[in-house]
Amino acid sequence: MRRVSSAVLVAAIGLGALAGCTVPSAGRAGVAMSQTGRPLGVVVMCQDHIDGTTLYLGDDDASVSARHVARWEAEGPVTGFATWPLDAPPEESSPFKAPPSQPPRLENGVRYVPHGWTTDNSSAAAHVEFTLADLAVLKPGQVRYWVADTEGSGPDGYKAGTVAEIRTDVCGGT
């Protein structure tokens, strides 16, 4: 009996230590459509910052390198609110540099996942999943983001709202 209890205790401590290894979410990634109908990446940081974003394929069965679509690095720490085109070089006002290769060509029926990160893993912008069909239903000024149990979220935990609504839902209005 004592060996079983010790094994359970060691396993619980090990799992607790592993749980502390996740990067804390300090904001939320989202997607939107520009006034001209271009897909945009969106980040709302409640605190801290991110250093860049990566766009992945939403195929959980593939390796991370096989899922990687594009990566944008920021010219400095990104705080507050920022956007960047997902299918074209970033505009001058964007804090993100162009990805090293050609911007991705987004395809129908493919699930994409943008995620904000820091080089030292000190904070992140929680990801959002989307398809081009999800983008097509957004009105200019609306952002698709993940809110899970927040009132008004859809059955999949996602919501389409304004930047002010994201700040309220995710950052408590700050």
PDB file of C-alpha atoms in Angstrom:
ATOM      1  CA  MET A   1       0.000   0.000   0.000  1.00  0.00           C
ATOM      2  CA  ARG A   2       2.808   2.406   0.881  1.00  0.00           C
ATOM      3  CA  ARG A   3       4.496   1.853  -2.543  1.00  0.00           C
ATOM      4  CA  VAL A   4       1.268   2.611  -4.384  1.00  0.00           C
ATOM      5  CA  SER A   5       0.741   5.790  -2.365  1.00  0.00           C
ATOM      6  CA  SER A   6       4.336   6.896  -2.981  1.00  0.00           C
ATOM      7  CA  ALA A   7       3.996   6.244  -6.716  1.00  0.00           C
ATOM      8  CA  VAL A   8       0.778   8.253  -6.848  1.00  0.00           C
ATOM      9  CA  LEU A   9       2.408  11.120  -4.926  1.00  0.00           C
ATOM     10  CA  VAL A  10       5.466  11.165  -7.224  1.00  0.00           C
ATOM     11  CA  ALA A  11       3.202  11.125 -10.312  1.00  0.00           C
ATOM     12  CA  ALA A  12       1.090  13.995  -8.943  1.00  0.00           C
ATOM     13  CA  ILE A  13       4.172  16.099  -8.225  1.00  0.00           C
ATOM     14  CA  GLY A  14       5.536  15.356 -11.708  1.00  0.00           C
ATOM     15  CA  LEU A  15       2.272  16.357 -13.378  1.00  0.00           C
ATOM     16  CA  GLY A  16       2.130  19.538 -11.324  1.00  0.00           C
ATOM     17  CA  ALA A  17       5.648  20.451 -12.420  1.00  0.00           C
ATOM     18  CA  LEU A  18       4.781  19.823 -16.065  1.00  0.00           C
ATOM     19  CA  ALA A  19       1.642  21.945 -15.780  1.00  0.00           C
ATOM     20  CA  GLY A  20       3.842  24.895 -14.802  1.00  0.00           C
ATOM     21  CA  CYS A  21       5.751  24.628 -18.101  1.00  0.00           C
ATOM     22  CA  THR A  22       3.086  26.232 -20.258  1.00  0.00           C
ATOM     23  CA  VAL A  23       3.559  29.754 -21.593  1.00  0.00           C
ATOM     24  CA  PRO A  24       1.097  32.126 -19.896  1.00  0.00           C
ATOM     25  CA  SER A  25      -1.507  33.685 -22.166  1.00  0.00           C
ATOM     26  CA  ALA A  26      -1.339  37.465 -21.911  1.00  0.00           C
ATOM     27  CA  GLY A  27      -3.714  38.171 -24.785  1.00  0.00           C
ATOM     28  CA  ARG A  28      -5.687  36.722 -27.659  1.00  0.00           C
ATOM     29  CA  ALA A  29      -5.089  36.161 -31.357  1.00  0.00           C
ATOM     30  CA  GLY A  30      -7.994  36.625 -33.740  1.00  0.00           C
ATOM     31  CA  VAL A  31      -8.815  37.044 -37.403  1.00  0.00           C
ATOM     32  CA  ALA A  32     -10.768  39.671 -39.306  1.00  0.00           C
ATOM     33  CA  MET A  33     -11.513  40.905 -42.805  1.00  0.00           C
ATOM     34  CA  SER A  34     -10.196  44.281 -43.909  1.00  0.00           C
ATOM     35  CA  GLN A  35     -12.454  46.899 -45.505  1.00  0.00           C
ATOM     36  CA  THR A  36     -11.171  45.628 -48.868  1.00  0.00           C
ATOM     37  CA  GLY A  37     -11.888  41.961 -48.103  1.00  0.00           C
ATOM     38  CA  ARG A  38      -8.365  40.804 -47.220  1.00  0.00           C
ATOM     39  CA  PRO A  39      -7.836  38.352 -44.314  1.00  0.00           C
ATOM     40  CA  LEU A  40      -6.118  39.942 -41.324  1.00  0.00           C
ATOM     41  CA  GLY A  41      -4.394  38.504 -38.305  1.00  0.00           C
ATOM     42  CA  VAL A  42      -5.320  40.320 -35.090  1.00  0.00           C
ATOM     43  CA  VAL A  43      -3.723  40.361 -31.678  1.00  0.00           C
ATOM     44  CA  VAL A  44      -5.057  41.956 -28.496  1.00  0.00           C
ATOM     45  CA  MET A  45      -2.573  41.918 -25.634  1.00  0.00           C
ATOM     46  CA  CYS A  46      -4.013  42.529 -22.169  1.00  0.00           C
ATOM     47  CA  GLN A  47      -0.590  42.660 -20.535  1.00  0.00           C
ATOM     48  CA  ASP A  48       3.006  41.893 -21.450  1.00  0.00           C
ATOM     49  CA  HIS A  49       3.849  41.573 -25.150  1.00  0.00           C
ATOM     50  CA  ILE A  50       4.534  39.210 -28.045  1.00  0.00           C
ATOM     51  CA  ASP A  51       7.536  39.174 -30.399  1.00  0.00           C
ATOM     52  CA  GLY A  52       5.839  37.577 -33.382  1.00  0.00           C
ATOM     53  CA  THR A  53       3.128  35.322 -34.727  1.00  0.00           C
ATOM     54  CA  THR A  54       3.040  31.995 -36.510  1.00  0.00           C
ATOM     55  CA  LEU A  55       0.284  30.636 -38.727  1.00  0.00           C
ATOM     56  CA  TYR A  56      -0.175  26.869 -38.489  1.00  0.00           C
ATOM     57  CA  LEU A  57      -2.396  24.381 -40.247  1.00  0.00           C
ATOM     58  CA  GLY A  58      -5.053  23.118 -37.854  1.00  0.00           C
ATOM     59  CA  ASP A  59      -4.119  19.454 -38.440  1.00  0.00           C
ATOM     60  CA  ASP A  60      -3.242  18.163 -34.977  1.00  0.00           C
ATOM     61  CA  ASP A  61      -1.994  14.847 -36.372  1.00  0.00           C
ATOM     62  CA  ALA A  62       0.878  16.402 -38.351  1.00  0.00           C
ATOM     63  CA  SER A  63       4.230  17.399 -36.868  1.00  0.00           C
ATOM     64  CA  VAL A  64       4.674  21.045 -35.925  1.00  0.00           C
ATOM     65  CA  SER A  65       7.083  21.641 -38.827  1.00  0.00           C
ATOM     66  CA  ALA A  66       4.593  20.116 -41.296  1.00  0.00           C
ATOM     67  CA  ARG A  67       1.842  22.350 -39.902  1.00  0.00           C
ATOM     68  CA  HIS A  68       3.886  25.579 -40.113  1.00  0.00           C
ATOM     69  CA  VAL A  69       2.526  27.925 -42.830  1.00  0.00           C
ATOM     70  CA  ALA A  70       4.138  31.325 -42.140  1.00  0.00           C
ATOM     71  CA  ARG A  71       5.894  33.308 -39.425  1.00  0.00           C
ATOM     72  CA  TRP A  72       5.963  37.059 -38.818  1.00  0.00           C
ATOM     73  CA  GLU A  73       8.499  38.646 -36.465  1.00  0.00           C
ATOM     74  CA  ALA A  74       7.846  42.011 -34.870  1.00  0.00           C
ATOM     75  CA  GLU A  75      10.266  44.908 -35.098  1.00  0.00           C
ATOM     76  CA  GLY A  76       9.835  45.414 -31.337  1.00  0.00           C
ATOM     77  CA  PRO A  77       7.555  44.183 -28.542  1.00  0.00           C
ATOM     78  CA  VAL A  78       3.890  44.179 -29.615  1.00  0.00           C
ATOM     79  CA  THR A  79       1.488  45.405 -26.939  1.00  0.00           C
ATOM     80  CA  GLY A  80      -2.154  46.452 -27.056  1.00  0.00           C
ATOM     81  CA  PHE A  81      -3.819  45.925 -30.441  1.00  0.00           C
ATOM     82  CA  ALA A  82      -2.161  45.084 -33.784  1.00  0.00           C
ATOM     83  CA  THR A  83      -3.162  43.674 -37.179  1.00  0.00           C
ATOM     84  CA  TRP A  84      -1.298  42.289 -40.184  1.00  0.00           C
ATOM     85  CA  PRO A  85      -2.397  40.855 -43.555  1.00  0.00           C
ATOM     86  CA  LEU A  86      -2.356  37.064 -43.629  1.00  0.00           C
ATOM     87  CA  ASP A  87      -2.024  36.798 -47.416  1.00  0.00           C
ATOM     88  CA  ALA A  88       0.151  39.787 -48.348  1.00  0.00           C
ATOM     89  CA  PRO A  89       3.267  41.595 -47.079  1.00  0.00           C
ATOM     90  CA  PRO A  90       2.585  43.628 -43.915  1.00  0.00           C
ATOM     91  CA  GLU A  91       1.624  47.253 -44.394  1.00  0.00           C
ATOM     92  CA  GLU A  92       3.951  49.976 -43.169  1.00  0.00           C
ATOM     93  CA  SER A  93       1.768  50.573 -40.087  1.00  0.00           C
ATOM     94  CA  SER A  94       2.007  46.908 -38.997  1.00  0.00           C
ATOM     95  CA  PRO A  95       4.552  46.072 -36.276  1.00  0.00           C
ATOM     96  CA  PHE A  96       5.315  42.783 -38.046  1.00  0.00           C
ATOM     97  CA  LYS A  97       7.953  42.219 -40.724  1.00  0.00           C
ATOM     98  CA  ALA A  98       7.109  40.279 -43.861  1.00  0.00           C
ATOM     99  CA  PRO A  99       7.561  36.524 -43.527  1.00  0.00           C
ATOM    100  CA  PRO A 100      10.866  35.296 -44.993  1.00  0.00           C
ATOM    101  CA  SER A 101       9.092  33.525 -47.843  1.00  0.00           C
ATOM    102  CA  GLN A 102       6.091  34.435 -49.956  1.00  0.00           C
ATOM    103  CA  PRO A 103       2.982  35.184 -47.829  1.00  0.00           C
ATOM    104  CA  PRO A 104       0.740  32.132 -47.596  1.00  0.00           C
ATOM    105  CA  ARG A 105      -2.037  31.452 -50.072  1.00  0.00           C
ATOM    106  CA  LEU A 106      -5.052  30.595 -47.916  1.00  0.00           C
ATOM    107  CA  GLU A 107      -7.243  27.821 -49.307  1.00  0.00           C
ATOM    108  CA  ASN A 108     -10.912  26.887 -48.892  1.00  0.00           C
ATOM    109  CA  GLY A 109     -11.655  24.040 -46.501  1.00  0.00           C
ATOM    110  CA  VAL A 110      -8.335  24.342 -44.661  1.00  0.00           C
ATOM    111  CA  ARG A 111      -8.280  25.115 -40.948  1.00  0.00           C
ATOM    112  CA  TYR A 112      -5.652  27.697 -39.903  1.00  0.00           C
ATOM    113  CA  VAL A 113      -4.367  28.649 -36.454  1.00  0.00           C
ATOM    114  CA  PRO A 114      -2.501  31.926 -35.753  1.00  0.00           C
ATOM    115  CA  HIS A 115      -0.635  32.097 -32.455  1.00  0.00           C
ATOM    116  CA  GLY A 116       1.359  34.936 -30.832  1.00  0.00           C
ATOM    117  CA  TRP A 117       4.659  34.135 -29.109  1.00  0.00           C
ATOM    118  CA  THR A 118       7.691  35.615 -27.379  1.00  0.00           C
ATOM    119  CA  THR A 119      11.287  34.600 -28.011  1.00  0.00           C
ATOM    120  CA  ASP A 120      11.781  33.796 -24.315  1.00  0.00           C
ATOM    121  CA  ASN A 121       8.396  32.050 -23.830  1.00  0.00           C
ATOM    122  CA  SER A 122       7.391  34.621 -21.217  1.00  0.00           C
ATOM    123  CA  SER A 123       3.915  35.216 -22.687  1.00  0.00           C
ATOM    124  CA  ALA A 124       1.679  34.335 -25.614  1.00  0.00           C
ATOM    125  CA  ALA A 125      -1.495  35.369 -27.414  1.00  0.00           C
ATOM    126  CA  ALA A 126      -3.890  32.423 -27.266  1.00  0.00           C
ATOM    127  CA  HIS A 127      -4.734  31.088 -30.699  1.00  0.00           C
ATOM    128  CA  VAL A 128      -7.910  31.082 -32.748  1.00  0.00           C
ATOM    129  CA  GLU A 129      -8.893  28.537 -35.402  1.00  0.00           C
ATOM    130  CA  PHE A 130     -10.498  29.637 -38.658  1.00  0.00           C
ATOM    131  CA  THR A 131     -11.299  28.718 -42.234  1.00  0.00           C
ATOM    132  CA  LEU A 132     -11.999  31.045 -45.142  1.00  0.00           C
ATOM    133  CA  ALA A 133     -15.709  30.281 -44.582  1.00  0.00           C
ATOM    134  CA  ASP A 134     -15.375  31.639 -41.013  1.00  0.00           C
ATOM    135  CA  LEU A 135     -13.828  34.826 -42.410  1.00  0.00           C
ATOM    136  CA  ALA A 136     -16.497  35.208 -45.098  1.00  0.00           C
ATOM    137  CA  VAL A 137     -19.260  35.758 -42.517  1.00  0.00           C
ATOM    138  CA  LEU A 138     -17.388  38.536 -40.696  1.00  0.00           C
ATOM    139  CA  LYS A 139     -18.413  42.129 -41.288  1.00  0.00           C
ATOM    140  CA  PRO A 140     -15.707  44.825 -41.477  1.00  0.00           C
ATOM    141  CA  GLY A 141     -14.745  45.713 -37.918  1.00  0.00           C
ATOM    142  CA  GLN A 142     -15.588  42.257 -36.533  1.00  0.00           C
ATOM    143  CA  VAL A 143     -12.935  39.914 -35.187  1.00  0.00           C
ATOM    144  CA  ARG A 144     -13.275  36.142 -34.690  1.00  0.00           C
ATOM    145  CA  TYR A 145     -11.725  35.097 -31.387  1.00  0.00           C
ATOM    146  CA  TRP A 146     -11.942  32.301 -28.842  1.00  0.00           C
ATOM    147  CA  VAL A 147     -13.843  32.958 -25.629  1.00  0.00           C
ATOM    148  CA  ALA A 148     -15.061  29.477 -24.619  1.00  0.00           C
ATOM    149  CA  ASP A 149     -17.554  29.992 -21.811  1.00  0.00           C
ATOM    150  CA  THR A 150     -18.209  33.712 -22.294  1.00  0.00           C
ATOM    151  CA  GLU A 151     -21.832  34.674 -22.887  1.00  0.00           C
ATOM    152  CA  GLY A 152     -22.518  35.068 -26.594  1.00  0.00           C
ATOM    153  CA  SER A 153     -19.900  32.600 -27.802  1.00  0.00           C
ATOM    154  CA  GLY A 154     -20.967  30.042 -30.371  1.00  0.00           C
ATOM    155  CA  PRO A 155     -21.181  26.288 -29.757  1.00  0.00           C
ATOM    156  CA  ASP A 156     -17.511  25.964 -30.744  1.00  0.00           C
ATOM    157  CA  GLY A 157     -16.377  28.587 -28.179  1.00  0.00           C
ATOM    158  CA  TYR A 158     -15.759  31.313 -30.774  1.00  0.00           C
ATOM    159  CA  LYS A 159     -17.285  34.746 -31.035  1.00  0.00           C
ATOM    160  CA  ALA A 160     -17.341  37.499 -33.637  1.00  0.00           C
ATOM    161  CA  GLY A 161     -17.086  40.891 -31.981  1.00  0.00           C
ATOM    162  CA  THR A 162     -15.428  44.261 -32.017  1.00  0.00           C
ATOM    163  CA  VAL A 163     -12.001  45.026 -30.579  1.00  0.00           C
ATOM    164  CA  ALA A 164     -13.760  46.660 -27.606  1.00  0.00           C
ATOM    165  CA  GLU A 165     -15.691  43.413 -26.997  1.00  0.00           C
ATOM    166  CA  ILE A 166     -12.471  41.386 -27.116  1.00  0.00           C
ATOM    167  CA  ARG A 167     -10.885  43.684 -24.561  1.00  0.00           C
ATOM    168  CA  THR A 168     -13.910  43.254 -22.311  1.00  0.00           C
ATOM    169  CA  ASP A 169     -14.201  39.466 -22.804  1.00  0.00           C
ATOM    170  CA  VAL A 170     -10.500  38.682 -22.601  1.00  0.00           C
ATOM    171  CA  CYS A 171      -8.878  41.549 -20.706  1.00  0.00           C
ATOM    172  CA  GLY A 172     -11.736  42.624 -18.466  1.00  0.00           C
ATOM    173  CA  GLY A 173     -12.167  45.891 -20.365  1.00  0.00           C
ATOM    174  CA  THR A 174      -8.608  47.158 -19.984  1.00  0.00           C
TER     175      THR A 174
END
